[in-house]
């Protein structure tokens, strides 16, 4: 499949693996890149030393392009923003904020930047700042979310900018890819589907929780704090939800309660106090399998659907 995304990023399939904190490590990113997608390492909220190690491990495991996701709320954002230049990382994606300040250095340095955007206004801003592509992520996705759904957001972003758009949020199979192309996107970014890749090193309990999920098993917490986060329902998510509706609790108390919960999920597999971030399509993830198989399967299905599409015109 050839689109402006495969051309611009030098990849075989127009698919990015989402940069997920405590999930998207070098091993998963390299597997996705080796399979012809764009693997992405998450800088999460750790420092430059952590990221340097991950970049080097990824380079050991693949000679294909890969990316680094910078979560703009990270306390180490300045040093990781510098490191991606020092390490000549080919692609940077950003999330949870406005990346223009950093793009002033990244773009002239030849880094291809693809920010996650939750609105057309932000898509236009990053396009003006020199983004190679934008990732229009709907609120079906796991983790930190915006307001609009993928179905509503993607075509509006496609109309708002001239650069290519990747659709994200709620995409886990070939149907999601085909639909994204129909909305005008030229690629997709998937996170949740890759949680159950063999190369994904999260705790077994996290994978089991995704595999057991039903359609209605995600919930959003953090709206009161200004950073809504979608994850799989569990005692931690329910407690966060209850605290948010309790006016006697301060925002600081709630923030403190939530601190470290993603690490507890991904590393320790703590079913009670971890936050298992996942998107609304978790129930479409049926088994653990190699990243390469996930990509091949998704695109084989998309190509079949697209080839059959003229039947609707008969
Ligand atoms: O960033 C994500 N997903 C994430 S980041 C994350 S770590 C975290 N942990 C606790 C609280 C908050 C974050 C877990 N999942 N996805 C990309 C994304 N970016 N979704 C939405 C946005 C976004 C939102 C607002 C991008 C830009 C934006 O700009 C507006 C502004 O005012 O900053």
mmCIF file of C-alpha atoms and ligand atoms in Angstrom:
data_model
loop_
_atom_site.group_PDB
_atom_site.id
_atom_site.type_symbol
_atom_site.label_atom_id
_atom_site.label_comp_id
_atom_site.label_asym_id
_atom_site.label_seq_id
_atom_site.Cartn_x
_atom_site.Cartn_y
_atom_site.Cartn_z
ATOM 1 C CA UNK A 1 0.000 0.000 0.000
ATOM 2 C CA UNK A 2 1.462 3.340 -1.093
ATOM 3 C CA UNK A 3 0.328 6.652 0.408
ATOM 4 C CA UNK A 4 1.992 9.960 1.247
ATOM 5 C CA UNK A 5 2.656 8.420 4.677
ATOM 6 C CA UNK A 6 4.638 5.431 3.349
ATOM 7 C CA UNK A 7 6.532 7.793 1.026
ATOM 8 C CA UNK A 8 7.322 10.474 3.613
ATOM 9 C CA UNK A 9 8.401 8.089 6.368
ATOM 10 C CA UNK A 10 10.088 5.439 4.218
ATOM 11 C CA UNK A 11 7.899 2.578 5.443
ATOM 12 C CA UNK A 12 6.134 -0.296 3.695
ATOM 13 C CA UNK A 13 2.748 -0.191 5.457
ATOM 14 C CA UNK A 14 1.125 3.119 6.495
ATOM 15 C CA UNK A 15 0.914 2.185 10.165
ATOM 16 C CA UNK A 16 2.511 3.723 13.243
ATOM 17 C CA UNK A 17 2.631 1.864 16.544
ATOM 18 C CA UNK A 18 1.501 4.319 19.210
ATOM 19 C CA UNK A 19 4.065 5.605 21.676
ATOM 20 C CA UNK A 20 2.595 4.283 24.931
ATOM 21 C CA UNK A 21 4.169 5.130 28.277
ATOM 22 C CA UNK A 22 5.634 2.077 30.078
ATOM 23 C CA UNK A 23 4.651 -0.033 27.046
ATOM 24 C CA UNK A 24 6.402 1.143 23.889
ATOM 25 C CA UNK A 25 9.953 -0.014 24.458
ATOM 26 C CA UNK A 26 12.749 -0.662 21.972
ATOM 27 C CA UNK A 27 11.874 -4.332 21.495
ATOM 28 C CA UNK A 28 8.299 -3.630 20.361
ATOM 29 C CA UNK A 29 9.308 -0.611 18.269
ATOM 30 C CA UNK A 30 12.033 -2.572 16.451
ATOM 31 C CA UNK A 31 9.634 -5.459 15.755
ATOM 32 C CA UNK A 32 7.077 -3.097 14.224
ATOM 33 C CA UNK A 33 9.715 -1.313 12.138
ATOM 34 C CA UNK A 34 11.190 -4.626 10.969
ATOM 35 C CA UNK A 35 7.671 -5.647 9.903
ATOM 36 C CA UNK A 36 7.373 -2.579 7.669
ATOM 37 C CA UNK A 37 5.444 -0.209 9.958
ATOM 38 C CA UNK A 38 6.856 2.628 12.034
ATOM 39 C CA UNK A 39 7.813 1.452 15.502
ATOM 40 C CA UNK A 40 7.805 4.132 18.168
ATOM 41 C CA UNK A 41 9.647 4.282 21.488
ATOM 42 C CA UNK A 42 7.936 6.192 24.287
ATOM 43 C CA UNK A 43 10.097 8.714 26.153
ATOM 44 C CA UNK A 44 7.251 8.684 28.736
ATOM 45 C CA UNK A 45 8.132 10.645 31.862
ATOM 46 C CA UNK A 46 11.696 9.407 32.217
ATOM 47 C CA UNK A 47 14.972 11.219 31.525
ATOM 48 C CA UNK A 48 17.390 11.370 28.607
ATOM 49 C CA UNK A 49 19.533 8.500 29.919
ATOM 50 C CA UNK A 50 16.580 6.130 29.732
ATOM 51 C CA UNK A 51 15.670 7.276 26.234
ATOM 52 C CA UNK A 52 19.268 7.117 24.981
ATOM 53 C CA UNK A 53 19.444 3.457 26.030
ATOM 54 C CA UNK A 54 16.162 2.718 24.282
ATOM 55 C CA UNK A 55 17.193 4.467 21.043
ATOM 56 C CA UNK A 56 20.437 2.527 20.970
ATOM 57 C CA UNK A 57 18.701 -0.783 21.691
ATOM 58 C CA UNK A 58 16.255 -0.093 18.881
ATOM 59 C CA UNK A 59 19.088 0.695 16.458
ATOM 60 C CA UNK A 60 20.767 -2.600 17.394
ATOM 61 C CA UNK A 61 17.573 -4.470 16.512
ATOM 62 C CA UNK A 62 16.568 -2.698 13.289
ATOM 63 C CA UNK A 63 18.058 -0.655 10.480
ATOM 64 C CA UNK A 64 14.598 0.581 9.463
ATOM 65 C CA UNK A 65 13.135 3.985 10.373
ATOM 66 C CA UNK A 66 11.652 4.303 13.855
ATOM 67 C CA UNK A 67 10.276 7.114 15.971
ATOM 68 C CA UNK A 68 10.281 8.523 19.491
ATOM 69 C CA UNK A 69 7.092 9.737 21.149
ATOM 70 C CA UNK A 70 7.515 12.712 23.450
ATOM 71 C CA UNK A 71 4.751 13.209 26.001
ATOM 72 C CA UNK A 72 4.800 16.983 26.394
ATOM 73 C CA UNK A 73 3.637 16.857 30.027
ATOM 74 C CA UNK A 74 6.827 14.984 30.952
ATOM 75 C CA UNK A 75 9.007 16.713 33.547
ATOM 76 C CA UNK A 76 12.011 15.815 31.353
ATOM 77 C CA UNK A 77 10.612 17.204 28.105
ATOM 78 C CA UNK A 78 13.484 19.702 27.545
ATOM 79 C CA UNK A 79 16.256 17.123 27.797
ATOM 80 C CA UNK A 80 14.510 14.470 25.706
ATOM 81 C CA UNK A 81 13.662 17.132 23.082
ATOM 82 C CA UNK A 82 17.404 17.836 22.812
ATOM 83 C CA UNK A 83 18.361 14.148 22.853
ATOM 84 C CA UNK A 84 16.291 13.244 19.779
ATOM 85 C CA UNK A 85 18.376 15.792 17.862
ATOM 86 C CA UNK A 86 21.700 14.610 19.288
ATOM 87 C CA UNK A 87 20.779 11.033 18.366
ATOM 88 C CA UNK A 88 19.445 11.983 14.908
ATOM 89 C CA UNK A 89 16.167 10.189 15.530
ATOM 90 C CA UNK A 90 14.339 10.026 12.162
ATOM 91 C CA UNK A 91 10.783 10.638 13.425
ATOM 92 C CA UNK A 92 9.259 12.298 16.482
ATOM 93 C CA UNK A 93 5.595 12.090 17.466
ATOM 94 C CA UNK A 94 4.192 14.199 20.287
ATOM 95 C CA UNK A 95 1.236 13.907 22.620
ATOM 96 C CA UNK A 96 -0.599 15.689 25.412
ATOM 97 C CA UNK A 97 0.342 19.231 24.424
ATOM 98 C CA UNK A 98 1.534 21.759 21.880
ATOM 99 C CA UNK A 99 4.907 20.927 20.293
ATOM 100 C CA UNK A 100 5.635 24.113 18.257
ATOM 101 C CA UNK A 101 8.339 25.359 20.609
ATOM 102 C CA UNK A 102 10.356 22.164 20.077
ATOM 103 C CA UNK A 103 9.552 21.899 16.378
ATOM 104 C CA UNK A 104 11.570 25.100 15.846
ATOM 105 C CA UNK A 105 14.667 22.961 16.452
ATOM 106 C CA UNK A 106 13.474 19.558 15.228
ATOM 107 C CA UNK A 107 12.240 20.591 11.794
ATOM 108 C CA UNK A 108 15.461 22.402 10.684
ATOM 109 C CA UNK A 109 17.446 19.416 12.051
ATOM 110 C CA UNK A 110 15.650 17.178 9.529
ATOM 111 C CA UNK A 111 13.508 15.296 12.045
ATOM 112 C CA UNK A 112 10.115 14.356 10.632
ATOM 113 C CA UNK A 113 7.504 15.437 13.147
ATOM 114 C CA UNK A 114 4.003 13.966 13.426
ATOM 115 C CA UNK A 115 2.108 15.470 16.376
ATOM 116 C CA UNK A 116 -1.044 13.907 17.797
ATOM 117 C CA UNK A 117 -3.805 16.494 17.448
ATOM 118 C CA UNK A 118 -7.272 16.513 19.037
ATOM 119 C CA UNK A 119 -8.715 19.354 16.902
ATOM 120 C CA UNK A 120 -8.475 21.120 13.534
ATOM 121 C CA UNK A 121 -7.086 24.291 15.163
ATOM 122 C CA UNK A 122 -4.117 22.419 16.609
ATOM 123 C CA UNK A 123 -3.667 20.484 13.340
ATOM 124 C CA UNK A 124 -3.344 23.805 11.458
ATOM 125 C CA UNK A 125 -0.888 25.187 13.996
ATOM 126 C CA UNK A 126 1.481 22.214 13.776
ATOM 127 C CA UNK A 127 1.172 22.097 9.970
ATOM 128 C CA UNK A 128 2.311 25.741 9.864
ATOM 129 C CA UNK A 129 5.199 24.831 12.173
ATOM 130 C CA UNK A 130 6.469 22.281 9.630
ATOM 131 C CA UNK A 131 4.905 18.963 10.629
ATOM 132 C CA UNK A 132 5.370 16.172 8.062
ATOM 133 C CA UNK A 133 2.013 14.636 9.033
ATOM 134 C CA UNK A 134 -0.569 14.847 11.802
ATOM 135 C CA UNK A 135 -2.095 12.041 13.808
ATOM 136 C CA UNK A 136 -5.795 12.783 14.347
ATOM 137 C CA UNK A 137 -6.615 10.796 17.462
ATOM 138 C CA UNK A 138 -10.227 10.339 18.518
ATOM 139 C CA UNK A 139 -11.386 9.738 22.071
ATOM 140 C CA UNK A 140 -11.936 6.007 21.436
ATOM 141 C CA UNK A 141 -8.220 5.639 22.071
ATOM 142 C CA UNK A 142 -6.581 4.603 25.303
ATOM 143 C CA UNK A 143 -4.589 6.973 27.468
ATOM 144 C CA UNK A 144 -4.875 10.764 27.369
ATOM 145 C CA UNK A 145 -7.766 11.765 25.109
ATOM 146 C CA UNK A 146 -9.407 14.788 23.503
ATOM 147 C CA UNK A 147 -13.142 15.426 23.041
ATOM 148 C CA UNK A 148 -13.913 14.374 19.463
ATOM 149 C CA UNK A 149 -14.417 10.877 18.114
ATOM 150 C CA UNK A 150 -12.239 9.496 15.326
ATOM 151 C CA UNK A 151 -15.204 9.446 12.921
ATOM 152 C CA UNK A 152 -15.830 13.171 13.493
ATOM 153 C CA UNK A 153 -12.227 14.348 13.863
ATOM 154 C CA UNK A 154 -10.430 12.670 10.959
ATOM 155 C CA UNK A 155 -12.371 14.116 7.990
ATOM 156 C CA UNK A 156 -12.333 17.577 9.548
ATOM 157 C CA UNK A 157 -8.569 17.450 10.041
ATOM 158 C CA UNK A 158 -8.158 16.111 6.492
ATOM 159 C CA UNK A 159 -10.042 19.187 5.238
ATOM 160 C CA UNK A 160 -8.095 21.562 7.475
ATOM 161 C CA UNK A 161 -4.519 20.723 6.424
ATOM 162 C CA UNK A 162 -2.640 19.829 3.244
ATOM 163 C CA UNK A 163 -0.184 17.439 4.905
ATOM 164 C CA UNK A 164 -1.109 13.741 5.202
ATOM 165 C CA UNK A 165 -3.194 12.592 8.155
ATOM 166 C CA UNK A 166 -3.011 9.372 10.155
ATOM 167 C CA UNK A 167 -6.186 8.255 11.912
ATOM 168 C CA UNK A 168 -5.932 6.969 15.476
ATOM 169 C CA UNK A 169 -8.369 5.851 18.152
ATOM 170 C CA UNK A 170 -10.590 2.822 17.727
ATOM 171 C CA UNK A 171 -8.561 1.106 15.008
ATOM 172 C CA UNK A 172 -7.570 -2.500 15.600
ATOM 173 C CA UNK A 173 -8.188 -4.385 12.370
ATOM 174 C CA UNK A 174 -8.458 -4.116 8.582
ATOM 175 C CA UNK A 175 -11.932 -2.618 8.834
ATOM 176 C CA UNK A 176 -10.517 0.273 10.825
ATOM 177 C CA UNK A 177 -7.783 0.829 8.240
ATOM 178 C CA UNK A 178 -10.207 0.734 5.299
ATOM 179 C CA UNK A 179 -12.600 3.100 7.075
ATOM 180 C CA UNK A 180 -9.753 5.487 7.909
ATOM 181 C CA UNK A 181 -8.774 5.661 4.243
ATOM 182 C CA UNK A 182 -12.391 6.415 3.346
ATOM 183 C CA UNK A 183 -12.330 9.304 5.829
ATOM 184 C CA UNK A 184 -9.351 10.724 3.936
ATOM 185 C CA UNK A 185 -6.543 9.521 6.190
ATOM 186 C CA UNK A 186 -3.453 8.063 4.501
ATOM 187 C CA UNK A 187 -2.370 5.922 7.405
ATOM 188 C CA UNK A 188 -3.261 4.768 10.894
ATOM 189 C CA UNK A 189 -1.723 4.699 14.328
ATOM 190 C CA UNK A 190 -2.619 1.784 16.593
ATOM 191 C CA UNK A 191 -1.790 1.346 20.253
ATOM 192 C CA UNK A 192 -4.139 -1.119 21.913
ATOM 193 C CA UNK A 193 -3.723 -3.828 19.252
ATOM 194 C CA UNK A 194 0.036 -3.855 19.887
ATOM 195 C CA UNK A 195 -0.403 -4.362 23.643
ATOM 196 C CA UNK A 196 -0.767 -8.073 22.897
ATOM 197 C CA UNK A 197 2.147 -8.323 20.464
ATOM 198 C CA UNK A 198 4.602 -11.027 21.552
ATOM 199 C CA UNK A 199 7.360 -8.414 21.536
ATOM 200 C CA UNK A 200 5.433 -6.130 23.884
ATOM 201 C CA UNK A 201 7.008 -6.605 27.300
ATOM 202 C CA UNK A 202 4.165 -5.487 29.566
ATOM 203 C CA UNK A 203 3.096 -7.678 32.477
ATOM 204 C CA UNK A 204 1.111 -10.810 31.623
ATOM 205 C CA UNK A 205 -1.833 -9.484 33.682
ATOM 206 C CA UNK A 206 -2.092 -6.440 31.393
ATOM 207 C CA UNK A 207 -2.305 -8.630 28.286
ATOM 208 C CA UNK A 208 -4.853 -10.909 29.978
ATOM 209 C CA UNK A 209 -6.968 -7.912 30.926
ATOM 210 C CA UNK A 210 -6.991 -6.659 27.319
ATOM 211 C CA UNK A 211 -7.847 -10.129 25.996
ATOM 212 C CA UNK A 212 -10.728 -10.449 28.487
ATOM 213 C CA UNK A 213 -12.134 -6.964 27.784
ATOM 214 C CA UNK A 214 -15.651 -6.448 26.475
ATOM 215 C CA UNK A 215 -16.833 -3.439 24.458
ATOM 216 C CA UNK A 216 -18.061 -1.574 27.556
ATOM 217 C CA UNK A 217 -15.027 -2.267 29.731
ATOM 218 C CA UNK A 218 -13.153 1.031 29.363
ATOM 219 C CA UNK A 219 -13.843 4.187 31.337
ATOM 220 C CA UNK A 220 -12.467 7.726 31.453
ATOM 221 C CA UNK A 221 -11.070 9.361 34.560
ATOM 222 C CA UNK A 222 -9.180 12.630 35.062
ATOM 223 C CA UNK A 223 -11.655 14.999 33.410
ATOM 224 C CA UNK A 224 -11.748 17.136 36.565
ATOM 225 C CA UNK A 225 -7.941 17.320 36.508
ATOM 226 C CA UNK A 226 -7.917 18.538 32.909
ATOM 227 C CA UNK A 227 -6.309 15.417 31.515
ATOM 228 C CA UNK A 228 -8.860 12.726 30.806
ATOM 229 C CA UNK A 229 -7.420 9.236 30.502
ATOM 230 C CA UNK A 230 -9.135 6.114 29.136
ATOM 231 C CA UNK A 231 -8.345 2.740 30.653
ATOM 232 C CA UNK A 232 -9.845 -0.623 31.500
ATOM 233 C CA UNK A 233 -12.275 -0.595 34.415
ATOM 234 C CA UNK A 234 -10.796 -1.896 37.657
ATOM 235 C CA UNK A 235 -10.773 -0.878 41.339
ATOM 236 C CA UNK A 236 -8.214 1.883 40.617
ATOM 237 C CA UNK A 237 -10.262 3.460 37.816
ATOM 238 C CA UNK A 238 -13.434 3.249 39.923
ATOM 239 C CA UNK A 239 -11.690 4.847 42.934
ATOM 240 C CA UNK A 240 -10.348 7.684 40.757
ATOM 241 C CA UNK A 241 -13.824 8.206 39.334
ATOM 242 C CA UNK A 242 -15.401 8.338 42.806
ATOM 243 C CA UNK A 243 -12.751 10.781 44.094
ATOM 244 C CA UNK A 244 -13.406 13.091 41.161
ATOM 245 C CA UNK A 245 -17.066 13.310 42.081
ATOM 246 C CA UNK A 246 -16.247 13.880 45.764
ATOM 247 C CA UNK A 247 -16.065 17.629 46.362
ATOM 248 C CA UNK A 248 -14.215 17.125 49.647
ATOM 249 C CA UNK A 249 -11.206 15.790 47.721
ATOM 250 C CA UNK A 250 -8.674 18.262 46.327
ATOM 251 C CA UNK A 251 -7.173 17.906 42.848
ATOM 252 C CA UNK A 252 -3.772 17.422 44.482
ATOM 253 C CA UNK A 253 -5.087 14.466 46.485
ATOM 254 C CA UNK A 254 -6.483 12.871 43.346
ATOM 255 C CA UNK A 255 -3.247 13.482 41.391
ATOM 256 C CA UNK A 256 -1.254 11.923 44.222
ATOM 257 C CA UNK A 257 -3.572 8.916 44.308
ATOM 258 C CA UNK A 258 -3.087 8.369 40.565
ATOM 259 C CA UNK A 259 0.682 8.798 40.553
ATOM 260 C CA UNK A 260 2.640 5.758 39.411
ATOM 261 C CA UNK A 261 -0.488 3.795 38.480
ATOM 262 C CA UNK A 262 0.547 3.172 34.879
ATOM 263 C CA UNK A 263 3.873 1.760 35.977
ATOM 264 C CA UNK A 264 2.089 -0.499 38.482
ATOM 265 C CA UNK A 265 -0.083 -1.822 35.656
ATOM 266 C CA UNK A 266 2.570 -2.339 32.987
ATOM 267 C CA UNK A 267 5.503 -3.502 35.126
ATOM 268 C CA UNK A 268 3.943 -5.056 38.219
ATOM 269 C CA UNK A 269 0.625 -6.180 36.725
ATOM 270 C CA UNK A 270 -1.136 -4.839 39.819
ATOM 271 C CA UNK A 271 -4.804 -5.447 39.009
ATOM 272 C CA UNK A 272 -6.051 -3.457 42.003
ATOM 273 C CA UNK A 273 -4.011 -0.235 41.933
ATOM 274 C CA UNK A 274 -2.653 -0.107 38.369
ATOM 275 C CA UNK A 275 -4.122 1.929 35.507
ATOM 276 C CA UNK A 276 -4.450 -0.337 32.470
ATOM 277 C CA UNK A 277 -4.741 2.182 29.654
ATOM 278 C CA UNK A 278 -6.487 0.775 26.572
ATOM 279 C CA UNK A 279 -8.864 1.942 23.863
ATOM 280 C CA UNK A 280 -12.504 1.117 23.208
ATOM 281 C CA UNK A 281 -11.529 -1.584 20.700
ATOM 282 C CA UNK A 282 -9.721 -3.681 23.351
ATOM 283 C CA UNK A 283 -12.375 -6.371 22.791
ATOM 284 C CA UNK A 284 -11.248 -6.690 19.156
ATOM 285 C CA UNK A 285 -7.842 -7.906 20.357
ATOM 286 C CA UNK A 286 -8.246 -11.674 20.323
ATOM 287 C CA UNK A 287 -4.825 -13.192 20.897
ATOM 288 C CA UNK A 288 -1.172 -12.673 21.556
ATOM 289 C CA UNK A 289 0.798 -12.817 18.288
ATOM 290 C CA UNK A 290 3.965 -11.391 16.691
ATOM 291 C CA UNK A 291 3.857 -7.704 15.653
ATOM 292 C CA UNK A 292 4.630 -8.685 12.056
ATOM 293 C CA UNK A 293 1.610 -10.996 11.998
ATOM 294 C CA UNK A 294 -0.625 -8.228 13.390
ATOM 295 C CA UNK A 295 0.438 -5.869 10.604
ATOM 296 C CA UNK A 296 0.154 -8.472 7.837
ATOM 297 C CA UNK A 297 -3.275 -9.559 9.072
ATOM 298 C CA UNK A 298 -4.602 -5.999 9.349
ATOM 299 C CA UNK A 299 -3.468 -4.996 5.864
ATOM 300 C CA UNK A 300 -4.577 -8.249 4.214
ATOM 301 C CA UNK A 301 -8.063 -7.619 5.625
ATOM 302 C CA UNK A 302 -8.037 -3.936 4.605
ATOM 303 C CA UNK A 303 -6.935 -4.780 1.061
ATOM 304 C CA UNK A 304 -9.661 -7.423 0.730
ATOM 305 C CA UNK A 305 -12.322 -4.981 1.925
ATOM 306 C CA UNK A 306 -11.114 -2.230 -0.366
ATOM 307 C CA UNK A 307 -11.020 -4.607 -3.353
ATOM 308 C CA UNK A 308 -14.624 -5.624 -2.596
ATOM 309 C CA UNK A 309 -15.817 -2.034 -2.115
ATOM 310 C CA UNK A 310 -17.189 -1.619 -5.681
ATOM 311 C CA UNK A 311 -19.973 -4.038 -4.654
ATOM 312 C CA UNK A 312 -21.651 -1.073 -2.926
ATOM 313 C CA UNK A 313 -21.952 0.645 -6.296
ATOM 314 C CA UNK A 314 -23.557 -2.289 -8.108
HETATM 315 O O1 LIG B 1 -0.731 11.590 24.700
HETATM 316 C C1 LIG B 1 -1.532 10.739 24.407
HETATM 317 N N1 LIG B 1 -1.824 9.712 25.233
HETATM 318 C C2 LIG B 1 -1.291 9.548 26.474
HETATM 319 S S1 LIG B 1 -0.131 10.503 27.227
HETATM 320 C C3 LIG B 1 -0.188 9.576 28.591
HETATM 321 S S2 LIG B 1 0.772 9.888 29.999
HETATM 322 C C4 LIG B 1 -0.325 10.739 30.960
HETATM 323 N N2 LIG B 1 -0.548 10.240 32.154
HETATM 324 C C5 LIG B 1 -1.404 10.851 32.976
HETATM 325 C C6 LIG B 1 -2.053 12.002 32.599
HETATM 326 C C7 LIG B 1 -1.859 12.504 31.364
HETATM 327 C C8 LIG B 1 -0.966 11.870 30.511
HETATM 328 C C9 LIG B 1 -1.067 8.579 28.433
HETATM 329 N N3 LIG B 1 -1.664 8.574 27.254
HETATM 330 N N4 LIG B 1 -2.183 10.760 23.238
HETATM 331 C C10 LIG B 1 -1.992 11.820 22.326
HETATM 332 C C11 LIG B 1 -2.920 12.924 22.620
HETATM 333 N N5 LIG B 1 -2.557 14.160 22.600
HETATM 334 N N6 LIG B 1 -4.219 12.812 22.909
HETATM 335 C C12 LIG B 1 -4.690 14.088 23.066
HETATM 336 C C13 LIG B 1 -3.622 14.930 22.862
HETATM 337 C C14 LIG B 1 -3.559 16.355 22.906
HETATM 338 C C15 LIG B 1 -4.359 17.082 23.758
HETATM 339 C C16 LIG B 1 -4.249 18.473 23.785
HETATM 340 C C17 LIG B 1 -2.669 17.019 22.061
HETATM 341 C C18 LIG B 1 -2.562 18.386 22.090
HETATM 342 C C19 LIG B 1 -3.347 19.101 22.944
HETATM 343 O O2 LIG B 1 -3.170 20.436 22.932
HETATM 344 C C20 LIG B 1 -4.010 21.263 23.663
HETATM 345 C C21 LIG B 1 -3.333 21.779 24.858
HETATM 346 O O3 LIG B 1 -3.931 22.698 25.433
HETATM 347 O O4 LIG B 1 -2.280 21.290 25.247
#
